[in-house]
């Protein structure tokens, strides 16, 4: 009895310590459940719980309007640039290609078949370049005084051709010879001497190609009508007379590389243009500010989510002595926020480039187009997140999420068959069908056939020069269409349909319960529910209470 009395105070202290530890653990669990419950609420529920204004939602809606408006303005401006480039390319072909019909024959502009046509076409380019300022309808000029025509001919090294027995002795190594004609020299006797030199005595049996290159400059004045400052352009034109095949048909290629440059020493007297430019620059500045605010808020949300995940993992390990599964950890990583962050970064960089382009300090239209176009795509895709708060729309998101892994695995298997058909069609049908001439064209043609496009033309355009190849083409096309449309495409749709049926079944009978779901299941939201007050317009559409237990909205 004395021993029991001796250790009784210590036992009470231990019991008291255990009760205090249990009480602290319960308080920690209650606080964690409240934070988790609040984290997985949608903006409207957060407003009703704590009257916390959904700034991210408001900012995303504002950003959608601003980014889309910015993209439309830039697209209209970029459309003028593309139109000016294309129209100048067509004008150059009509100016410098003799007998150009207005339509390219294939991947080349036109073709010639006689030696006299070759000489006439080459001297036609030289004469048109000489008279450019007198015949051109556009604001074209020579690049600078030192620029001019560069004419190069590439041919096999000296060889002999015996007409008596039709033999040819030739060295396959090549040599290139060039001459340069300046615009101011074309009317002089020096230019006539060059034109009458042995350089233009072409030996066509060893000629590979003749290449004529020259630079021109122009100004796009049509942008003034759109209240924008004009751009200055530099056109690097190259005309290639390709005789590499030695088939009796010389193909003429015309290539024009356009470089937008900063106009120097230009003076435009119009206050409207300057004000319009300033207004657009100010608007772009507001877009950058809104995207910066969105970037900060979303980054902050991800950081807080990772801290909450760490609290949950540590608490689960402390109380239940086991680790949280990978799926529950991913519930805290909001992929929509990551998408918004990427979109914001691209919009900020694209807006800065757009402001520099508008101020005529940069000419990176292509890079700016890619950044702004992709960011706008991500912004509109991000709208799906807010539609997911409604059960009807959320079915689409959950179906895509559930079917994506299976669809990717299926596409990997189907892709192997697709590549096999691509290589087979290219090597066998390439010489007999224009849609199978190269691998890229074959892949595009087969993808069109999978979607039921241009089937009859693909069958009909095969050349019937070889009966064996014609029969093979029928077996090839029929087997591909039957396999991909009736089997592979049907299985592809079945995978998505199966995921959709699974999601519908889960919505009726309940989703699989994970540790995170079980942890939050018994926690009510009484502490959050307040007396209902007037709601902002954005929160007027409320979800049904029965829907809240179906999924965790991330």
JSON list of C-alpha atoms in Angstrom, two decimals, residues 237-388:
[
{"chain": "A", "resi": 237, "resn": "UNK", "atom": "CA", "xyz": [15.29, 37.53, -103.24]},
{"chain": "A", "resi": 238, "resn": "UNK", "atom": "CA", "xyz": [16.86, 34.45, -104.78]},
{"chain": "A", "resi": 239, "resn": "UNK", "atom": "CA", "xyz": [16.01, 33.03, -108.22]},
{"chain": "A", "resi": 240, "resn": "UNK", "atom": "CA", "xyz": [17.40, 29.56, -108.87]},
{"chain": "A", "resi": 241, "resn": "UNK", "atom": "CA", "xyz": [17.49, 27.93, -112.30]},
{"chain": "A", "resi": 242, "resn": "UNK", "atom": "CA", "xyz": [17.78, 24.29, -111.25]},
{"chain": "A", "resi": 243, "resn": "UNK", "atom": "CA", "xyz": [19.23, 21.92, -113.84]},
{"chain": "A", "resi": 244, "resn": "UNK", "atom": "CA", "xyz": [20.45, 19.34, -111.34]},
{"chain": "A", "resi": 245, "resn": "UNK", "atom": "CA", "xyz": [18.27, 16.54, -112.72]},
{"chain": "A", "resi": 246, "resn": "UNK", "atom": "CA", "xyz": [19.58, 17.02, -116.32]},
{"chain": "A", "resi": 247, "resn": "UNK", "atom": "CA", "xyz": [16.16, 15.81, -117.50]},
{"chain": "A", "resi": 248, "resn": "UNK", "atom": "CA", "xyz": [15.51, 18.49, -120.13]},
{"chain": "A", "resi": 249, "resn": "UNK", "atom": "CA", "xyz": [13.28, 20.41, -117.72]},
{"chain": "A", "resi": 250, "resn": "UNK", "atom": "CA", "xyz": [14.86, 23.30, -115.84]},
{"chain": "A", "resi": 251, "resn": "UNK", "atom": "CA", "xyz": [12.86, 24.29, -112.77]},
{"chain": "A", "resi": 252, "resn": "UNK", "atom": "CA", "xyz": [12.87, 27.93, -111.68]},
{"chain": "A", "resi": 253, "resn": "UNK", "atom": "CA", "xyz": [12.56, 28.53, -107.93]},
{"chain": "A", "resi": 254, "resn": "UNK", "atom": "CA", "xyz": [11.84, 31.93, -106.45]},
{"chain": "A", "resi": 255, "resn": "UNK", "atom": "CA", "xyz": [12.53, 32.47, -102.75]},
{"chain": "A", "resi": 256, "resn": "UNK", "atom": "CA", "xyz": [12.02, 35.73, -100.87]},
{"chain": "A", "resi": 257, "resn": "UNK", "atom": "CA", "xyz": [13.16, 36.14, -97.25]},
{"chain": "A", "resi": 258, "resn": "UNK", "atom": "CA", "xyz": [11.61, 39.18, -95.62]},
{"chain": "A", "resi": 259, "resn": "UNK", "atom": "CA", "xyz": [13.25, 41.03, -92.77]},
{"chain": "A", "resi": 260, "resn": "UNK", "atom": "CA", "xyz": [11.39, 43.80, -90.94]},
{"chain": "A", "resi": 261, "resn": "UNK", "atom": "CA", "xyz": [13.76, 46.59, -90.01]},
{"chain": "A", "resi": 262, "resn": "UNK", "atom": "CA", "xyz": [13.55, 49.77, -88.02]},
{"chain": "A", "resi": 263, "resn": "UNK", "atom": "CA", "xyz": [12.84, 52.76, -90.23]},
{"chain": "A", "resi": 264, "resn": "UNK", "atom": "CA", "xyz": [15.55, 55.40, -90.04]},
{"chain": "A", "resi": 265, "resn": "UNK", "atom": "CA", "xyz": [15.12, 59.14, -90.45]},
{"chain": "A", "resi": 266, "resn": "UNK", "atom": "CA", "xyz": [11.41, 59.00, -91.16]},
{"chain": "A", "resi": 267, "resn": "UNK", "atom": "CA", "xyz": [9.06, 61.85, -90.33]},
{"chain": "A", "resi": 268, "resn": "UNK", "atom": "CA", "xyz": [5.28, 61.40, -90.20]},
{"chain": "A", "resi": 269, "resn": "UNK", "atom": "CA", "xyz": [3.18, 64.44, -89.44]},
{"chain": "A", "resi": 270, "resn": "UNK", "atom": "CA", "xyz": [0.11, 63.06, -87.65]},
{"chain": "A", "resi": 271, "resn": "UNK", "atom": "CA", "xyz": [-0.85, 63.47, -84.01]},
{"chain": "A", "resi": 272, "resn": "UNK", "atom": "CA", "xyz": [-3.51, 60.75, -84.36]},
{"chain": "A", "resi": 273, "resn": "UNK", "atom": "CA", "xyz": [-0.88, 58.06, -85.01]},
{"chain": "A", "resi": 274, "resn": "UNK", "atom": "CA", "xyz": [1.17, 59.08, -81.99]},
{"chain": "A", "resi": 275, "resn": "UNK", "atom": "CA", "xyz": [-1.84, 59.17, -79.65]},
{"chain": "A", "resi": 276, "resn": "UNK", "atom": "CA", "xyz": [-3.12, 55.81, -80.90]},
{"chain": "A", "resi": 277, "resn": "UNK", "atom": "CA", "xyz": [0.30, 54.26, -80.29]},
{"chain": "A", "resi": 278, "resn": "UNK", "atom": "CA", "xyz": [0.42, 55.71, -76.78]},
{"chain": "A", "resi": 279, "resn": "UNK", "atom": "CA", "xyz": [-3.05, 54.38, -75.93]},
{"chain": "A", "resi": 280, "resn": "UNK", "atom": "CA", "xyz": [-2.12, 50.86, -77.05]},
{"chain": "A", "resi": 281, "resn": "UNK", "atom": "CA", "xyz": [1.14, 50.98, -75.07]},
{"chain": "A", "resi": 282, "resn": "UNK", "atom": "CA", "xyz": [-0.78, 52.03, -71.95]},
{"chain": "A", "resi": 283, "resn": "UNK", "atom": "CA", "xyz": [-3.25, 49.18, -72.47]},
{"chain": "A", "resi": 284, "resn": "UNK", "atom": "CA", "xyz": [-0.37, 46.71, -72.84]},
{"chain": "A", "resi": 285, "resn": "UNK", "atom": "CA", "xyz": [1.02, 48.06, -69.58]},
{"chain": "A", "resi": 286, "resn": "UNK", "atom": "CA", "xyz": [-2.27, 47.29, -67.80]},
{"chain": "A", "resi": 287, "resn": "UNK", "atom": "CA", "xyz": [-2.16, 43.75, -69.25]},
{"chain": "A", "resi": 288, "resn": "UNK", "atom": "CA", "xyz": [1.32, 43.28, -67.80]},
{"chain": "A", "resi": 289, "resn": "UNK", "atom": "CA", "xyz": [0.16, 44.56, -64.40]},
{"chain": "A", "resi": 290, "resn": "UNK", "atom": "CA", "xyz": [-2.88, 42.25, -64.32]},
{"chain": "A", "resi": 291, "resn": "UNK", "atom": "CA", "xyz": [-0.79, 39.24, -65.34]},
{"chain": "A", "resi": 292, "resn": "UNK", "atom": "CA", "xyz": [1.84, 40.11, -62.75]},
{"chain": "A", "resi": 293, "resn": "UNK", "atom": "CA", "xyz": [-0.82, 40.26, -60.03]},
{"chain": "A", "resi": 294, "resn": "UNK", "atom": "CA", "xyz": [-2.26, 36.94, -61.21]},
{"chain": "A", "resi": 295, "resn": "UNK", "atom": "CA", "xyz": [1.22, 35.42, -61.24]},
{"chain": "A", "resi": 296, "resn": "UNK", "atom": "CA", "xyz": [1.86, 36.53, -57.65]},
{"chain": "A", "resi": 297, "resn": "UNK", "atom": "CA", "xyz": [-1.50, 35.29, -56.37]},
{"chain": "A", "resi": 298, "resn": "UNK", "atom": "CA", "xyz": [-1.23, 31.88, -58.05]},
{"chain": "A", "resi": 299, "resn": "UNK", "atom": "CA", "xyz": [2.37, 31.41, -56.92]},
{"chain": "A", "resi": 300, "resn": "UNK", "atom": "CA", "xyz": [1.32, 32.29, -53.37]},
{"chain": "A", "resi": 301, "resn": "UNK", "atom": "CA", "xyz": [-1.52, 29.77, -53.54]},
{"chain": "A", "resi": 302, "resn": "UNK", "atom": "CA", "xyz": [0.83, 27.00, -54.67]},
{"chain": "A", "resi": 303, "resn": "UNK", "atom": "CA", "xyz": [3.28, 27.81, -51.86]},
{"chain": "A", "resi": 304, "resn": "UNK", "atom": "CA", "xyz": [0.49, 27.75, -49.26]},
{"chain": "A", "resi": 305, "resn": "UNK", "atom": "CA", "xyz": [-0.83, 24.49, -50.72]},
{"chain": "A", "resi": 306, "resn": "UNK", "atom": "CA", "xyz": [2.59, 22.86, -50.40]},
{"chain": "A", "resi": 307, "resn": "UNK", "atom": "CA", "xyz": [2.80, 24.00, -46.77]},
{"chain": "A", "resi": 308, "resn": "UNK", "atom": "CA", "xyz": [-0.67, 22.58, -46.11]},
{"chain": "A", "resi": 309, "resn": "UNK", "atom": "CA", "xyz": [0.39, 19.33, -47.77]},
{"chain": "A", "resi": 310, "resn": "UNK", "atom": "CA", "xyz": [3.43, 19.15, -45.50]},
{"chain": "A", "resi": 311, "resn": "UNK", "atom": "CA", "xyz": [1.24, 19.70, -42.41]},
{"chain": "A", "resi": 312, "resn": "UNK", "atom": "CA", "xyz": [-1.15, 16.95, -43.49]},
{"chain": "A", "resi": 313, "resn": "UNK", "atom": "CA", "xyz": [1.65, 14.48, -44.26]},
{"chain": "A", "resi": 314, "resn": "UNK", "atom": "CA", "xyz": [3.39, 15.13, -40.93]},
{"chain": "A", "resi": 315, "resn": "UNK", "atom": "CA", "xyz": [0.15, 14.90, -38.95]},
{"chain": "A", "resi": 316, "resn": "UNK", "atom": "CA", "xyz": [-0.85, 11.68, -40.68]},
{"chain": "A", "resi": 317, "resn": "UNK", "atom": "CA", "xyz": [2.53, 10.17, -39.93]},
{"chain": "A", "resi": 318, "resn": "UNK", "atom": "CA", "xyz": [2.35, 11.35, -36.30]},
{"chain": "A", "resi": 319, "resn": "UNK", "atom": "CA", "xyz": [-1.14, 10.10, -35.56]},
{"chain": "A", "resi": 320, "resn": "UNK", "atom": "CA", "xyz": [-1.61, 7.06, -37.82]},
{"chain": "A", "resi": 321, "resn": "UNK", "atom": "CA", "xyz": [2.06, 6.03, -38.15]},
{"chain": "A", "resi": 322, "resn": "UNK", "atom": "CA", "xyz": [1.92, 5.68, -41.93]},
{"chain": "A", "resi": 323, "resn": "UNK", "atom": "CA", "xyz": [2.66, 7.75, -45.03]},
{"chain": "A", "resi": 324, "resn": "UNK", "atom": "CA", "xyz": [0.11, 9.52, -47.21]},
{"chain": "A", "resi": 325, "resn": "UNK", "atom": "CA", "xyz": [-0.38, 7.92, -50.63]},
{"chain": "A", "resi": 326, "resn": "UNK", "atom": "CA", "xyz": [0.85, 9.61, -53.79]},
{"chain": "A", "resi": 327, "resn": "UNK", "atom": "CA", "xyz": [-2.68, 10.32, -55.07]},
{"chain": "A", "resi": 328, "resn": "UNK", "atom": "CA", "xyz": [-3.56, 12.29, -51.93]},
{"chain": "A", "resi": 329, "resn": "UNK", "atom": "CA", "xyz": [-0.34, 14.29, -52.22]},
{"chain": "A", "resi": 330, "resn": "UNK", "atom": "CA", "xyz": [-1.26, 15.27, -55.78]},
{"chain": "A", "resi": 331, "resn": "UNK", "atom": "CA", "xyz": [-4.60, 16.64, -54.56]},
{"chain": "A", "resi": 332, "resn": "UNK", "atom": "CA", "xyz": [-2.69, 19.62, -53.18]},
{"chain": "A", "resi": 333, "resn": "UNK", "atom": "CA", "xyz": [-0.92, 20.38, -56.46]},
{"chain": "A", "resi": 334, "resn": "UNK", "atom": "CA", "xyz": [-3.34, 22.53, -58.42]},
{"chain": "A", "resi": 335, "resn": "UNK", "atom": "CA", "xyz": [-2.55, 22.02, -62.10]},
{"chain": "A", "resi": 336, "resn": "UNK", "atom": "CA", "xyz": [-4.77, 24.94, -63.05]},
{"chain": "A", "resi": 337, "resn": "UNK", "atom": "CA", "xyz": [-2.56, 27.33, -61.09]},
{"chain": "A", "resi": 338, "resn": "UNK", "atom": "CA", "xyz": [0.50, 25.96, -62.87]},
{"chain": "A", "resi": 339, "resn": "UNK", "atom": "CA", "xyz": [-1.24, 26.54, -66.20]},
{"chain": "A", "resi": 340, "resn": "UNK", "atom": "CA", "xyz": [-2.13, 30.10, -65.18]},
{"chain": "A", "resi": 341, "resn": "UNK", "atom": "CA", "xyz": [1.46, 30.80, -64.10]},
{"chain": "A", "resi": 342, "resn": "UNK", "atom": "CA", "xyz": [2.81, 29.59, -67.46]},
{"chain": "A", "resi": 343, "resn": "UNK", "atom": "CA", "xyz": [0.20, 31.67, -69.27]},
{"chain": "A", "resi": 344, "resn": "UNK", "atom": "CA", "xyz": [1.04, 34.77, -67.21]},
{"chain": "A", "resi": 345, "resn": "UNK", "atom": "CA", "xyz": [4.77, 34.46, -67.87]},
{"chain": "A", "resi": 346, "resn": "UNK", "atom": "CA", "xyz": [4.20, 34.06, -71.61]},
{"chain": "A", "resi": 347, "resn": "UNK", "atom": "CA", "xyz": [1.75, 36.98, -71.66]},
{"chain": "A", "resi": 348, "resn": "UNK", "atom": "CA", "xyz": [4.16, 39.28, -69.83]},
{"chain": "A", "resi": 349, "resn": "UNK", "atom": "CA", "xyz": [7.05, 38.45, -72.17]},
{"chain": "A", "resi": 350, "resn": "UNK", "atom": "CA", "xyz": [4.80, 38.68, -75.24]},
{"chain": "A", "resi": 351, "resn": "UNK", "atom": "CA", "xyz": [3.37, 42.01, -74.10]},
{"chain": "A", "resi": 352, "resn": "UNK", "atom": "CA", "xyz": [6.85, 43.45, -73.62]},
{"chain": "A", "resi": 353, "resn": "UNK", "atom": "CA", "xyz": [7.81, 42.33, -77.13]},
{"chain": "A", "resi": 354, "resn": "UNK", "atom": "CA", "xyz": [4.56, 43.76, -78.49]},
{"chain": "A", "resi": 355, "resn": "UNK", "atom": "CA", "xyz": [5.28, 47.12, -76.89]},
{"chain": "A", "resi": 356, "resn": "UNK", "atom": "CA", "xyz": [8.76, 47.14, -78.43]},
{"chain": "A", "resi": 357, "resn": "UNK", "atom": "CA", "xyz": [7.29, 46.21, -81.82]},
{"chain": "A", "resi": 358, "resn": "UNK", "atom": "CA", "xyz": [4.67, 48.91, -81.50]},
{"chain": "A", "resi": 359, "resn": "UNK", "atom": "CA", "xyz": [7.38, 51.45, -80.71]},
{"chain": "A", "resi": 360, "resn": "UNK", "atom": "CA", "xyz": [9.33, 50.14, -83.76]},
{"chain": "A", "resi": 361, "resn": "UNK", "atom": "CA", "xyz": [12.29, 49.07, -81.64]},
{"chain": "A", "resi": 362, "resn": "UNK", "atom": "CA", "xyz": [11.92, 45.35, -82.42]},
{"chain": "A", "resi": 363, "resn": "UNK", "atom": "CA", "xyz": [10.51, 43.32, -85.30]},
{"chain": "A", "resi": 364, "resn": "UNK", "atom": "CA", "xyz": [10.09, 39.87, -83.71]},
{"chain": "A", "resi": 365, "resn": "UNK", "atom": "CA", "xyz": [6.55, 39.32, -84.95]},
{"chain": "A", "resi": 366, "resn": "UNK", "atom": "CA", "xyz": [6.80, 35.51, -85.03]},
{"chain": "A", "resi": 367, "resn": "UNK", "atom": "CA", "xyz": [8.11, 35.13, -81.46]},
{"chain": "A", "resi": 368, "resn": "UNK", "atom": "CA", "xyz": [5.51, 37.59, -80.16]},
{"chain": "A", "resi": 369, "resn": "UNK", "atom": "CA", "xyz": [2.73, 35.77, -82.03]},
{"chain": "A", "resi": 370, "resn": "UNK", "atom": "CA", "xyz": [3.71, 32.41, -80.53]},
{"chain": "A", "resi": 371, "resn": "UNK", "atom": "CA", "xyz": [3.86, 33.81, -76.99]},
{"chain": "A", "resi": 372, "resn": "UNK", "atom": "CA", "xyz": [0.59, 35.74, -77.14]},
{"chain": "A", "resi": 373, "resn": "UNK", "atom": "CA", "xyz": [-1.28, 33.02, -79.04]},
{"chain": "A", "resi": 374, "resn": "UNK", "atom": "CA", "xyz": [-0.22, 30.23, -76.67]},
{"chain": "A", "resi": 375, "resn": "UNK", "atom": "CA", "xyz": [-0.91, 32.32, -73.57]},
{"chain": "A", "resi": 376, "resn": "UNK", "atom": "CA", "xyz": [-4.40, 33.18, -74.80]},
{"chain": "A", "resi": 377, "resn": "UNK", "atom": "CA", "xyz": [-5.02, 29.48, -75.47]},
{"chain": "A", "resi": 378, "resn": "UNK", "atom": "CA", "xyz": [-4.02, 28.63, -71.89]},
{"chain": "A", "resi": 379, "resn": "UNK", "atom": "CA", "xyz": [-6.16, 31.45, -70.49]},
{"chain": "A", "resi": 380, "resn": "UNK", "atom": "CA", "xyz": [-9.29, 30.15, -72.22]},
{"chain": "A", "resi": 381, "resn": "UNK", "atom": "CA", "xyz": [-8.50, 26.55, -71.28]},
{"chain": "A", "resi": 382, "resn": "UNK", "atom": "CA", "xyz": [-8.24, 27.73, -67.67]},
{"chain": "A", "resi": 383, "resn": "UNK", "atom": "CA", "xyz": [-11.91, 28.75, -67.78]},
{"chain": "A", "resi": 384, "resn": "UNK", "atom": "CA", "xyz": [-12.76, 25.04, -67.62]},
{"chain": "A", "resi": 385, "resn": "UNK", "atom": "CA", "xyz": [-11.61, 25.07, -63.99]},
{"chain": "A", "resi": 386, "resn": "UNK", "atom": "CA", "xyz": [-14.46, 27.35, -62.97]},
{"chain": "A", "resi": 387, "resn": "UNK", "atom": "CA", "xyz": [-16.99, 25.40, -65.04]},
{"chain": "A", "resi": 388, "resn": "UNK", "atom": "CA", "xyz": [-15.85, 22.34, -63.08]}
]
